[in-house]
Structures are given as structure tokens and as C-alpha cells.
mmCIF file of C-alpha atoms and ligand atoms in Angstrom:
data_model
loop_
_atom_site.group_PDB
_atom_site.id
_atom_site.type_symbol
_atom_site.label_atom_id
_atom_site.label_comp_id
_atom_site.label_asym_id
_atom_site.label_seq_id
_atom_site.Cartn_x
_atom_site.Cartn_y
_atom_site.Cartn_z
ATOM 1 C CA MET K 903 -7.515 1.677 -6.103
ATOM 2 C CA ILE K 904 -8.595 0.235 -2.724
ATOM 3 C CA LYS K 905 -9.308 2.298 0.478
ATOM 4 C CA TYR K 906 -6.138 2.196 2.272
ATOM 5 C CA LEU K 907 -4.700 3.641 5.703
ATOM 6 C CA GLY K 908 -1.826 6.006 5.304
ATOM 7 C CA SER K 909 -2.014 5.547 1.572
ATOM 8 C CA LYS K 910 0.031 8.251 0.080
ATOM 9 C CA ARG K 911 -2.613 9.434 -2.354
ATOM 10 C CA THR K 912 -3.199 13.132 -1.685
ATOM 11 C CA LEU K 913 1.159 13.562 -1.987
ATOM 12 C CA ILE K 914 1.834 11.346 -5.258
ATOM 13 C CA PRO K 915 2.000 14.964 -7.450
ATOM 14 C CA VAL K 916 4.481 15.946 -4.628
ATOM 15 C CA LEU K 917 6.168 12.248 -4.472
ATOM 16 C CA SER K 918 6.035 12.204 -8.617
ATOM 17 C CA GLN K 919 8.570 15.797 -9.007
ATOM 18 C CA LEU K 920 10.749 14.508 -6.134
ATOM 19 C CA GLY K 921 11.310 11.649 -8.290
ATOM 20 C CA GLN K 922 11.835 12.958 -11.422
ATOM 21 C CA ALA K 923 13.440 15.738 -9.594
ATOM 22 C CA SER K 924 16.196 13.146 -8.354
ATOM 23 C CA GLY K 925 17.135 12.142 -12.188
ATOM 24 C CA ALA K 926 16.507 8.260 -10.735
ATOM 25 C CA LYS K 927 16.119 5.442 -13.359
ATOM 26 C CA THR K 928 15.721 2.936 -10.839
ATOM 27 C CA ALA K 929 13.492 2.914 -7.772
ATOM 28 C CA LEU K 930 12.698 0.785 -4.526
ATOM 29 C CA ASP K 931 9.198 0.817 -3.155
ATOM 30 C CA LEU K 932 9.761 -0.962 -0.037
ATOM 31 C CA PHE K 933 6.474 -0.825 2.172
ATOM 32 C CA THR K 934 4.253 -0.579 -0.965
ATOM 33 C CA GLY K 935 0.690 -1.644 -0.103
ATOM 34 C CA THR K 936 -1.628 -0.048 -2.615
ATOM 35 C CA THR K 937 1.537 0.410 -5.108
ATOM 36 C CA ARG K 938 0.254 3.931 -5.476
ATOM 37 C CA VAL K 939 3.700 5.007 -5.156
ATOM 38 C CA ALA K 940 5.877 2.748 -6.964
ATOM 39 C CA GLN K 941 2.993 3.056 -9.857
ATOM 40 C CA ALA K 942 3.431 6.760 -10.234
ATOM 41 C CA PHE K 943 7.236 6.024 -10.099
ATOM 42 C CA LYS K 944 6.612 3.170 -13.160
ATOM 43 C CA LYS K 945 4.584 6.439 -14.968
ATOM 44 C CA GLN K 946 8.314 8.165 -15.278
ATOM 45 C CA GLY K 947 10.016 5.775 -16.705
ATOM 46 C CA MET K 948 11.931 4.077 -13.432
ATOM 47 C CA THR K 949 12.207 0.658 -13.223
ATOM 48 C CA VAL K 950 10.934 0.078 -9.727
ATOM 49 C CA THR K 951 10.898 -2.728 -7.374
ATOM 50 C CA ALA K 952 7.931 -2.851 -5.140
ATOM 51 C CA SER K 953 7.710 -4.999 -1.771
ATOM 52 C CA ASP K 954 5.549 -5.344 1.260
ATOM 53 C CA VAL K 955 4.575 -7.873 4.028
ATOM 54 C CA ALA K 956 1.225 -8.436 2.590
ATOM 55 C CA SER K 957 -0.096 -10.932 -0.115
ATOM 56 C CA TYR K 958 -2.536 -8.536 -1.377
ATOM 57 C CA ALA K 959 0.288 -5.852 -2.093
ATOM 58 C CA GLU K 960 2.157 -8.461 -3.998
ATOM 59 C CA CYS K 961 -0.902 -8.939 -6.017
ATOM 60 C CA PHE K 962 -1.057 -5.518 -6.515
ATOM 61 C CA GLY K 963 2.857 -5.652 -7.344
ATOM 62 C CA LYS K 964 2.532 -8.292 -9.665
ATOM 63 C CA THR K 965 -0.078 -6.383 -11.720
ATOM 64 C CA TRP K 966 0.754 -3.150 -11.575
ATOM 65 C CA ILE K 967 4.482 -2.316 -11.624
ATOM 66 C CA GLU K 968 5.911 -6.553 -12.786
ATOM 67 C CA LEU K 969 3.993 -6.838 -15.970
ATOM 68 C CA ASP K 970 4.380 -4.812 -19.008
ATOM 69 C CA GLY K 971 0.854 -3.931 -20.483
ATOM 70 C CA GLU K 972 2.266 -3.274 -23.824
ATOM 71 C CA SER K 973 3.898 -6.903 -23.903
ATOM 72 C CA VAL K 974 0.469 -8.355 -22.684
ATOM 73 C CA ASN K 975 -2.004 -9.541 -24.755
ATOM 74 C CA GLN K 976 -4.981 -6.900 -23.394
ATOM 75 C CA GLY K 977 -7.767 -8.289 -25.394
ATOM 76 C CA GLU K 978 -7.000 -11.937 -23.977
ATOM 77 C CA LEU K 979 -7.726 -9.467 -19.960
ATOM 78 C CA ALA K 980 -10.859 -8.707 -20.967
ATOM 79 C CA GLU K 981 -11.929 -12.002 -22.037
ATOM 80 C CA ALA K 982 -11.762 -13.221 -19.379
ATOM 81 C CA LEU K 983 -12.948 -10.289 -17.043
ATOM 82 C CA ALA K 984 -16.213 -11.036 -19.424
ATOM 83 C CA GLU K 985 -16.057 -14.129 -18.774
ATOM 84 C CA LEU K 986 -15.909 -14.186 -14.748
ATOM 85 C CA GLU K 987 -18.526 -11.384 -14.607
ATOM 86 C CA SER K 988 -20.967 -13.808 -16.339
ATOM 87 C CA LEU K 989 -20.478 -16.413 -13.581
ATOM 88 C CA PRO K 990 -23.379 -17.244 -11.357
ATOM 89 C CA GLY K 991 -23.063 -17.123 -7.692
ATOM 90 C CA ILE K 992 -21.732 -19.708 -5.082
ATOM 91 C CA ASP K 993 -22.601 -19.796 -1.453
ATOM 92 C CA GLY K 994 -18.922 -20.704 -0.227
ATOM 93 C CA TYR K 995 -16.207 -19.884 2.331
ATOM 94 C CA PHE K 996 -16.202 -16.110 1.393
ATOM 95 C CA THR K 997 -20.301 -15.793 1.689
ATOM 96 C CA GLN K 998 -20.060 -17.315 4.880
ATOM 97 C CA LYS K 999 -17.324 -15.733 6.823
ATOM 98 C CA PHE K 1000 -17.581 -12.420 5.780
ATOM 99 C CA CYS K 1001 -21.201 -11.792 4.411
ATOM 100 C CA VAL K 1002 -23.010 -14.346 7.222
ATOM 101 C CA GLU K 1003 -21.281 -14.932 10.272
ATOM 102 C CA ALA K 1004 -19.653 -11.043 9.276
ATOM 103 C CA ARG K 1005 -21.135 -8.393 7.518
ATOM 104 C CA TYR K 1006 -18.527 -6.562 5.435
ATOM 105 C CA PHE K 1007 -20.445 -7.372 1.565
ATOM 106 C CA GLN K 1008 -23.968 -8.360 1.026
ATOM 107 C CA PRO K 1009 -24.302 -12.093 0.373
ATOM 108 C CA LYS K 1010 -25.106 -11.218 -3.451
ATOM 109 C CA ASN K 1011 -22.315 -10.042 -3.664
ATOM 110 C CA GLY K 1012 -20.480 -12.334 -1.209
ATOM 111 C CA GLU K 1013 -21.525 -15.020 -3.847
ATOM 112 C CA ARG K 1014 -20.255 -13.406 -6.853
ATOM 113 C CA VAL K 1015 -16.995 -13.456 -4.709
ATOM 114 C CA ASP K 1016 -16.951 -17.127 -3.869
ATOM 115 C CA ALA K 1017 -17.702 -18.130 -7.935
ATOM 116 C CA ILE K 1018 -14.966 -15.882 -9.153
ATOM 117 C CA ARG K 1019 -12.807 -16.626 -7.304
ATOM 118 C CA GLU K 1020 -12.527 -20.112 -7.258
ATOM 119 C CA ARG K 1021 -12.866 -19.705 -10.811
ATOM 120 C CA ILE K 1022 -9.929 -17.701 -11.210
ATOM 121 C CA GLU K 1023 -7.654 -20.633 -8.942
ATOM 122 C CA ALA K 1024 -9.433 -23.084 -11.266
ATOM 123 C CA ASP K 1025 -8.280 -21.810 -14.698
ATOM 124 C CA TYR K 1026 -6.331 -19.103 -14.046
ATOM 125 C CA ARG K 1027 -3.265 -20.144 -11.773
ATOM 126 C CA ASP K 1028 -0.532 -20.748 -14.680
ATOM 127 C CA SER K 1029 -1.516 -18.094 -16.824
ATOM 128 C CA TRP K 1030 -0.015 -14.190 -16.841
ATOM 129 C CA MET K 1031 -3.966 -12.821 -15.783
ATOM 130 C CA TYR K 1032 -3.739 -14.705 -12.492
ATOM 131 C CA TYR K 1033 -2.945 -11.347 -10.655
ATOM 132 C CA PRO K 1034 -4.745 -8.823 -12.810
ATOM 133 C CA LEU K 1035 -7.606 -11.038 -12.198
ATOM 134 C CA LEU K 1036 -7.514 -10.720 -8.323
ATOM 135 C CA THR K 1037 -6.676 -7.298 -8.435
ATOM 136 C CA SER K 1038 -9.577 -6.506 -10.506
ATOM 137 C CA LEU K 1039 -11.979 -9.104 -8.012
ATOM 138 C CA ILE K 1040 -10.432 -6.478 -5.191
ATOM 139 C CA LEU K 1041 -11.012 -3.326 -7.061
ATOM 140 C CA GLY K 1042 -14.602 -4.534 -7.381
ATOM 141 C CA ALA K 1043 -15.347 -5.742 -4.060
ATOM 142 C CA ASP K 1044 -13.629 -2.579 -2.063
ATOM 143 C CA ARG K 1045 -16.497 -0.709 -3.954
ATOM 144 C CA VAL K 1046 -19.319 -2.986 -2.494
ATOM 145 C CA ASP K 1047 -18.210 -3.356 1.047
ATOM 146 C CA SER K 1048 -19.930 -1.815 4.175
ATOM 147 C CA THR K 1049 -16.610 -0.701 6.350
ATOM 148 C CA THR K 1050 -15.315 2.427 6.919
ATOM 149 C CA GLY K 1051 -11.816 1.712 5.168
ATOM 150 C CA ILE K 1052 -10.878 -0.567 7.219
ATOM 151 C CA GLN K 1053 -11.810 -4.586 8.208
ATOM 152 C CA MET K 1054 -11.414 -4.263 12.307
ATOM 153 C CA ALA K 1055 -15.266 -3.688 12.040
ATOM 154 C CA PHE K 1056 -18.244 -3.890 9.562
ATOM 155 C CA LEU K 1057 -20.808 -1.438 10.136
ATOM 156 C CA LYS K 1058 -23.855 -2.072 11.878
ATOM 157 C CA GLY K 1059 -25.944 -1.281 9.037
ATOM 158 C CA TRP K 1060 -25.360 -2.157 5.537
ATOM 159 C CA ALA K 1061 -23.657 0.831 3.551
ATOM 160 C CA SER K 1062 -25.635 2.127 1.008
ATOM 161 C CA ARG K 1063 -22.543 1.388 -1.700
ATOM 162 C CA SER K 1064 -23.009 -2.377 -0.478
ATOM 163 C CA GLY K 1065 -26.250 -3.233 -2.186
ATOM 164 C CA ASN K 1066 -24.426 -1.689 -5.835
ATOM 165 C CA ARG K 1067 -23.260 -5.198 -7.997
ATOM 166 C CA LEU K 1068 -19.786 -6.378 -7.648
ATOM 167 C CA GLU K 1069 -18.280 -5.865 -10.856
ATOM 168 C CA LEU K 1070 -14.855 -6.774 -11.810
ATOM 169 C CA ARG K 1071 -12.581 -3.919 -12.752
ATOM 170 C CA ASP K 1072 -10.395 -3.007 -15.538
ATOM 171 C CA PRO K 1073 -7.031 -2.977 -13.606
ATOM 172 C CA GLU K 1074 -5.801 -0.735 -16.431
ATOM 173 C CA LEU K 1075 -2.083 -2.219 -16.668
ATOM 174 C CA LEU K 1076 1.031 0.443 -17.092
ATOM 175 C CA PRO K 1077 3.391 0.241 -19.586
ATOM 176 C CA GLY K 1078 7.275 -0.966 -18.432
ATOM 177 C CA VAL K 1079 9.345 -3.679 -16.291
ATOM 178 C CA GLY K 1080 9.456 -4.231 -12.902
ATOM 179 C CA ARG K 1081 9.430 -6.088 -9.941
ATOM 180 C CA SER K 1082 6.946 -7.320 -7.249
ATOM 181 C CA ILE K 1083 8.117 -9.354 -3.840
ATOM 182 C CA ARG K 1084 7.251 -10.353 -0.683
ATOM 183 C CA GLY K 1085 8.877 -10.295 2.404
ATOM 184 C CA ASP K 1086 9.890 -8.302 5.203
ATOM 185 C CA ALA K 1087 11.843 -4.867 4.433
ATOM 186 C CA LEU K 1088 14.415 -5.672 7.013
ATOM 187 C CA GLU K 1089 15.034 -8.831 5.278
ATOM 188 C CA ILE K 1090 14.752 -8.646 2.283
ATOM 189 C CA VAL K 1091 16.822 -5.370 1.649
ATOM 190 C CA LYS K 1092 19.847 -7.268 2.323
ATOM 191 C CA ASP K 1093 19.501 -8.773 -1.081
ATOM 192 C CA LEU K 1094 18.322 -6.295 -3.063
ATOM 193 C CA PRO K 1095 20.680 -4.557 -5.844
ATOM 194 C CA ALA K 1096 21.280 -0.843 -5.112
ATOM 195 C CA VAL K 1097 19.203 1.305 -6.601
ATOM 196 C CA ASP K 1098 18.833 5.203 -7.631
ATOM 197 C CA LEU K 1099 16.512 6.032 -5.294
ATOM 198 C CA ALA K 1100 14.382 4.239 -2.242
ATOM 199 C CA TYR K 1101 11.360 5.246 -0.836
ATOM 200 C CA LEU K 1102 10.224 4.039 2.496
ATOM 201 C CA ASP K 1103 7.153 4.462 3.997
ATOM 202 C CA PRO K 1104 6.411 2.609 7.053
ATOM 203 C CA PRO K 1105 3.407 2.194 9.861
ATOM 204 C CA TYR K 1106 2.687 5.036 11.787
ATOM 205 C CA ASN K 1107 1.385 3.290 14.975
ATOM 206 C CA GLN K 1108 0.530 -0.163 16.883
ATOM 207 C CA HIS K 1109 -2.518 -0.478 14.282
ATOM 208 C CA ARG K 1110 -1.591 -3.423 11.957
ATOM 209 C CA TYR K 1111 -2.373 -3.871 8.328
ATOM 210 C CA PHE K 1112 -2.018 -7.878 8.045
ATOM 211 C CA SER K 1113 -5.413 -7.365 11.098
ATOM 212 C CA ASN K 1114 -6.744 -4.279 9.143
ATOM 213 C CA TYR K 1115 -6.939 -6.018 5.500
ATOM 214 C CA HIS K 1116 -7.217 -9.798 6.263
ATOM 215 C CA ILE K 1117 -10.021 -9.931 3.900
ATOM 216 C CA TRP K 1118 -8.390 -8.791 1.118
ATOM 217 C CA GLU K 1119 -5.466 -11.232 2.522
ATOM 218 C CA SER K 1120 -7.446 -14.616 2.502
ATOM 219 C CA LEU K 1121 -8.893 -13.716 -1.008
ATOM 220 C CA VAL K 1122 -4.916 -13.640 -2.630
ATOM 221 C CA ARG K 1123 -4.123 -16.423 -0.569
ATOM 222 C CA TRP K 1124 -7.142 -18.332 -1.005
ATOM 223 C CA ASP K 1125 -6.178 -20.133 2.101
ATOM 224 C CA LYS K 1126 -9.876 -20.670 3.532
ATOM 225 C CA PRO K 1127 -8.465 -20.184 7.525
ATOM 226 C CA ASP K 1128 -10.012 -20.645 10.658
ATOM 227 C CA THR K 1129 -11.479 -16.975 11.920
ATOM 228 C CA TYR K 1130 -11.637 -15.929 15.507
ATOM 229 C CA GLY K 1131 -13.872 -12.959 17.212
ATOM 230 C CA ILE K 1132 -16.497 -10.745 15.744
ATOM 231 C CA ALA K 1133 -14.657 -9.782 12.979
ATOM 232 C CA ASN K 1134 -13.910 -12.780 11.598
ATOM 233 C CA LYS K 1135 -10.192 -12.188 11.597
ATOM 234 C CA ARG K 1136 -7.395 -14.795 10.336
ATOM 235 C CA LEU K 1137 -6.524 -16.725 13.377
ATOM 236 C CA ASP K 1138 -2.951 -16.635 12.437
ATOM 237 C CA ALA K 1139 -3.305 -12.116 12.592
ATOM 238 C CA ARG K 1140 -2.751 -13.939 16.577
ATOM 239 C CA ASP K 1141 0.701 -14.824 15.995
ATOM 240 C CA ALA K 1142 3.729 -12.746 17.117
ATOM 241 C CA GLU K 1143 5.472 -13.340 13.704
ATOM 242 C CA MET K 1144 2.829 -11.146 11.709
ATOM 243 C CA LYS K 1145 3.547 -8.157 14.026
ATOM 244 C CA SER K 1146 5.934 -5.910 12.658
ATOM 245 C CA PRO K 1147 8.796 -4.003 14.048
ATOM 246 C CA PHE K 1148 7.209 -1.064 12.702
ATOM 247 C CA ASN K 1149 4.128 -1.469 14.663
ATOM 248 C CA SER K 1150 5.419 -0.704 18.451
ATOM 249 C CA LYS K 1151 7.042 1.843 20.576
ATOM 250 C CA LYS K 1152 9.662 -0.256 21.771
ATOM 251 C CA THR K 1153 10.995 -1.453 18.237
ATOM 252 C CA MET K 1154 9.926 0.575 15.604
ATOM 253 C CA SER K 1155 13.141 3.414 16.160
ATOM 254 C CA LYS K 1156 16.137 0.745 16.274
ATOM 255 C CA ALA K 1157 14.304 -1.285 13.294
ATOM 256 C CA LEU K 1158 13.933 1.816 10.745
ATOM 257 C CA ALA K 1159 17.657 2.598 11.679
ATOM 258 C CA GLN K 1160 18.956 -0.502 10.453
ATOM 259 C CA LEU K 1161 16.374 -0.866 7.832
ATOM 260 C CA VAL K 1162 18.007 2.826 6.742
ATOM 261 C CA ASP K 1163 21.305 1.560 7.537
ATOM 262 C CA ASP K 1164 21.044 -2.003 5.385
ATOM 263 C CA LEU K 1165 19.521 0.494 2.219
ATOM 264 C CA LYS K 1166 21.546 0.525 -1.283
ATOM 265 C CA CYS K 1167 20.878 3.656 -2.630
ATOM 266 C CA ASP K 1168 22.054 7.266 -3.470
ATOM 267 C CA THR K 1169 18.759 8.771 -2.356
ATOM 268 C CA MET K 1170 16.371 8.179 0.067
ATOM 269 C CA VAL K 1171 12.748 9.459 0.656
ATOM 270 C CA LEU K 1172 10.997 8.558 3.860
ATOM 271 C CA SER K 1173 7.452 9.027 4.633
ATOM 272 C CA TYR K 1174 6.289 9.861 8.477
ATOM 273 C CA ASN K 1175 3.588 11.305 10.059
ATOM 274 C CA ASN K 1176 3.954 14.159 13.337
ATOM 275 C CA GLU K 1177 1.576 11.944 15.210
ATOM 276 C CA SER K 1178 4.073 8.964 15.408
ATOM 277 C CA TRP K 1179 6.198 8.046 17.631
ATOM 278 C CA LEU K 1180 9.515 9.727 16.424
ATOM 279 C CA SER K 1181 10.271 12.780 16.680
ATOM 280 C CA ARG K 1182 11.125 15.198 13.701
ATOM 281 C CA ASP K 1183 14.812 15.135 15.523
ATOM 282 C CA ASP K 1184 14.977 11.153 15.619
ATOM 283 C CA LEU K 1185 13.953 11.667 11.664
ATOM 284 C CA MET K 1186 16.605 13.748 11.466
ATOM 285 C CA ASP K 1187 19.427 11.649 13.238
ATOM 286 C CA ILE K 1188 18.220 8.511 10.837
ATOM 287 C CA ALA K 1189 18.171 9.479 7.868
ATOM 288 C CA SER K 1190 21.892 11.757 8.624
ATOM 289 C CA LYS K 1191 23.344 8.368 7.554
ATOM 290 C CA ARG K 1192 22.745 8.799 4.192
ATOM 291 C CA GLY K 1193 23.924 12.605 3.706
ATOM 292 C CA HIS K 1194 22.768 15.575 3.432
ATOM 293 C CA VAL K 1195 19.076 15.901 4.869
ATOM 294 C CA GLU K 1196 16.088 18.004 4.663
ATOM 295 C CA ILE K 1197 12.500 17.860 5.708
ATOM 296 C CA LEU K 1198 9.632 18.826 3.927
ATOM 297 C CA ASP K 1199 6.407 19.146 5.797
ATOM 298 C CA PHE K 1200 2.859 19.123 4.726
ATOM 299 C CA ASP K 1201 -0.834 19.660 6.557
ATOM 300 C CA PHE K 1202 -2.388 16.699 4.984
ATOM 301 C CA LYS K 1203 -3.667 18.260 1.665
ATOM 302 C CA ARG K 1204 -1.042 20.926 1.414
ATOM 303 C CA TYR K 1205 2.546 21.350 1.416
ATOM 304 C CA VAL K 1206 3.402 23.862 4.797
ATOM 305 C CA GLY K 1207 6.921 24.032 4.456
ATOM 306 C CA SER K 1208 10.506 22.985 4.926
ATOM 307 C CA GLN K 1209 12.433 22.990 8.092
ATOM 308 C CA ILE K 1210 13.150 26.603 7.366
ATOM 309 C CA GLY K 1211 9.546 27.174 7.696
ATOM 310 C CA VAL K 1212 5.665 27.802 6.904
ATOM 311 C CA PHE K 1213 5.282 29.331 3.222
ATOM 312 C CA ASN K 1214 1.994 30.886 1.535
ATOM 313 C CA LYS K 1215 1.595 29.903 -1.940
ATOM 314 C CA ALA K 1216 3.317 33.149 -3.323
ATOM 315 C CA GLY K 1217 6.348 31.128 -1.874
ATOM 316 C CA GLU K 1218 6.392 33.739 0.785
ATOM 317 C CA ARG K 1219 7.475 32.870 4.668
ATOM 318 C CA VAL K 1220 4.998 33.097 6.548
ATOM 319 C CA GLY K 1221 5.717 30.621 9.528
ATOM 320 C CA ASN K 1222 6.587 28.122 11.793
ATOM 321 C CA PRO K 1223 5.106 24.628 11.341
ATOM 322 C CA GLY K 1224 2.114 24.625 14.360
ATOM 323 C CA ALA K 1225 2.642 22.049 16.309
ATOM 324 C CA LYS K 1226 -0.898 20.617 17.052
ATOM 325 C CA ARG K 1227 -1.410 20.247 13.002
ATOM 326 C CA ASN K 1228 -1.288 16.553 11.476
ATOM 327 C CA ILE K 1229 1.915 16.950 9.736
ATOM 328 C CA GLU K 1230 3.077 14.360 6.595
ATOM 329 C CA HIS K 1231 6.694 15.005 7.149
ATOM 330 C CA ILE K 1232 8.797 14.083 3.504
ATOM 331 C CA VAL K 1233 12.720 12.982 4.658
ATOM 332 C CA ILE K 1234 15.103 13.503 2.299
ATOM 333 C CA ALA K 1235 18.658 12.041 1.975
ATOM 334 C CA GLY K 1236 21.465 11.573 0.105
ATOM 335 C CA GLU K 1237 24.167 13.719 -1.908
ATOM 336 C CA LYS K 1238 23.593 17.488 -1.019
ATOM 337 C CA GLN K 1239 23.224 19.182 -4.586
ATOM 338 C CA THR K 1240 20.780 16.076 -5.087
ATOM 339 C CA VAL K 1241 18.248 16.733 -2.267
ATOM 340 C CA LYS K 1242 18.766 20.599 -2.461
ATOM 341 C CA ARG K 1243 17.676 19.639 -6.623
ATOM 342 C CA MET K 1244 14.536 17.887 -5.566
ATOM 343 C CA LEU K 1245 13.799 20.324 -2.619
ATOM 344 C CA ALA K 1246 13.551 23.284 -5.045
ATOM 345 C CA SER K 1247 11.402 21.113 -7.353
ATOM 346 C CA ILE K 1248 8.989 21.362 -4.591
ATOM 347 C CA LYS K 1249 8.429 25.307 -3.987
HETATM 348 C C1 LIG L 921 1.887 3.506 5.593
HETATM 349 S S1 LIG L 921 1.757 1.629 4.807
HETATM 350 C C2 LIG L 921 2.231 1.957 2.967
HETATM 351 C C3 LIG L 921 1.350 3.015 2.374
HETATM 352 C C4 LIG L 921 1.787 2.981 0.827
HETATM 353 N N1 LIG L 921 2.653 3.897 0.786
HETATM 354 C C5 LIG L 921 0.583 3.421 0.047
HETATM 355 O O1 LIG L 921 0.522 4.448 -0.753
HETATM 356 O O2 LIG L 921 -0.550 2.942 -0.261
HETATM 357 C C6 LIG L 921 2.914 0.764 5.290
HETATM 358 C C7 LIG L 921 2.647 -0.819 4.263
HETATM 359 O O3 LIG L 921 3.567 -1.260 5.682
HETATM 360 C C8 LIG L 921 3.510 -2.551 5.222
HETATM 361 N N2 LIG L 921 4.600 -3.337 6.362
HETATM 362 C C9 LIG L 921 4.081 -3.541 7.696
HETATM 363 N N3 LIG L 921 5.559 -3.820 8.109
HETATM 364 C C10 LIG L 921 6.113 -4.176 7.470
HETATM 365 C C11 LIG L 921 7.885 -5.164 7.271
HETATM 366 N N4 LIG L 921 8.249 -5.381 8.583
HETATM 367 N N5 LIG L 921 7.853 -5.333 6.032
HETATM 368 C C12 LIG L 921 7.352 -4.567 4.768
HETATM 369 N N6 LIG L 921 5.820 -4.092 4.680
HETATM 370 C C13 LIG L 921 5.704 -4.267 5.681
HETATM 371 C C14 LIG L 921 2.209 -3.052 5.610
HETATM 372 O O4 LIG L 921 2.046 -4.070 4.774
HETATM 373 C C15 LIG L 921 1.295 -1.320 4.782
HETATM 374 O O5 LIG L 921 1.268 -1.893 3.278
#
């Protein structure tokens, strides 16, 4: 999995448990990013739809959510990966933009990306392997980058991992079927069929994923856009239509309320962070449109309590969530009995 801001890596065990306790058979992950949460639901046997505005997220979704790992020929994928691995490098767009003009990767690895990406486009565009191969390339490149995890800037000196040889990684497909969609959550939610469980994990602040991960966006689109600035971001990263209403304090609350209204689901789970624009009361207000609401609080990796207080590991109440902590909220809303059952599964 790639390094990704706001990724729910540490909350996966809890979200899986909540998913299971909800009894859902169908699920929607509307801001799927790395697809981690969608994958967790798929592993529990749910039929999952994953969506996001980013092209790389769509690519991950086509790989891990849409494909049934048991019905495709994984040997064929392994052969394709071995053939791509053996290609000699090419000094192309990626090398020039992201290794010479800007220094996100060492040129020897950039040349490998150019060669492999060109071959994927030429030989696999119409193959079921197209997205798994792209995913494999992104996974390999992410391991040898020279950033702190976002592509707003690169490190002054090379990160030590960037000296390693880029290696394609087996994407490890999952059994089961699903769907991957690219689009604005506010738009696509109107056309999606009803699901048992919807998970929302919108951006928490003004930092835009489109600019933070512009290299993955360009690598998937392979449209070789002009770039600007020291970071060599895509020119269209400046366009107004690339701005998400979830990235602005002015529009966030209204956009989320609209989305929650338009959802067609029995149970909703929403992730949010206490360092963001919406208060706990705002979240309660917005979520209450979907029925009974409970909020769980997590102090980064650690569960610290629900709205009734903070608990220690033995389940004893030890206080209230501290105001200054960076707390991840998980808001659960829906039919009271289901919400209570989900809550009970965590304690
Ligand atoms: C907090 S991240 C989600 C992280 C994800 N749950 C994970 O674990 O990897 C927010 C995601 O929302 C996406 N996004 C931003 N605005 C959006 C919009 N209007 N519609 C759909 N997705 C959007 C971003 O591309 C980003 O992947």
C-alpha cells in the first residue's frame, strides 16, 4: 500500500469490526483513496463499491475491488510483471519531470518507470491486467521515492530508500467482486444504488489530494501534462474545477450535509478529525438525519472512548476525551439497534 495522508491504516481493525457487526452485505466507500477500507469490507465478503475523484484511486479500485482474484489468471499477471521487470530504462517524460527538473526519484528508477509505463500502455491497454500492472508500478515507485509522503515537495538530499532499485510488486488481488468508480462524491451518490453500509472519509482540511499526489495522477493518466513550480505539479492542479468543496471551510459543512442527505444506505459510518473545521456537535447534527447517532473517539492509534467518556483497556471509565488531543472520530448513524450493536462490538 502507498503512503497516503489520512489513510485509515491504524483504524482498519475497528472499521472491520464495525462493518461485520453492522451485518452489511453491500458497502460503499465514497472517498476510497488507497482503498484500504473498501478492501477490509471486501475481505469480509461484502460486495463493495469504491469511489474517489482521483485517477490513481480508481486504478487501485479496479485492481483490488473490481477484479475477482479467483477468476483471473494470476500466472499471466506474474509473467507480465516479469517481462516488465526486465525492460531496459528509457529517459522519458517521467525521468525529466520528476527525476531531473524535480528530484522525487533517482533517474535510474525514473527511467525504469518510463520504460515500464510506456510498455503497459502499448501492450496492456485492453487487458484485464492494465490496472493491476499500473498498481504494481505505483507500489514499486512509492517504495523508492524521496519525499516525506506527499508530493508537494521532494527532500533536499536523496532519501536513502531512493537509492534502491525500483521493483514491481505483486498487487495481491482479492477474491470477490465489486465496483470502482471515479467521480465527485456529491455527483455520483445520486446515481448509485442503495447499500447496507456507507463509509465516508472526506478530506479534513484545505490540502488537496490532487496536488499532494499529482505524480500518481499523471502516472495513471499518462497524459504527460505541462507542469509548474519547483514541485512540477500538473498545470490543471490550479484549475477551479479541481478544487473539492470538502477542502474549504466555507463549503465543507454544506457539502457534507448534502452528501449525507443524498446517501441511500441503512447505516452510515463517517470518519472525521477533531483538528478540522466541524465540531462534534456539527457532526452530530449532520449525521442525525440518518437516525440514531453514536460517536467513537480514537487517540491516533488508541481507542479512547465514545461520547460517554474515555475507557481504559479493562473497559473502566477513566474520564472524558481531552480537548487538546488529536482525536479521530468515527460517527455511526442509522437504525438504533444496529448502531448499538456496532458500538458494543468495539468495547
Ligand atoms: C481522507 S482521504 C481518504 C483516505 C482513505 N479512506 C484511505 O484509507 O486511504 C480523502 C479522499 O477524498 C478524495 N476526495 C476529495 N474530494 C472528493 C470529492 N469531491 N469526491 C470524491 N472524492 C474526493 C481524495 O482524493 C482522497 O482520496
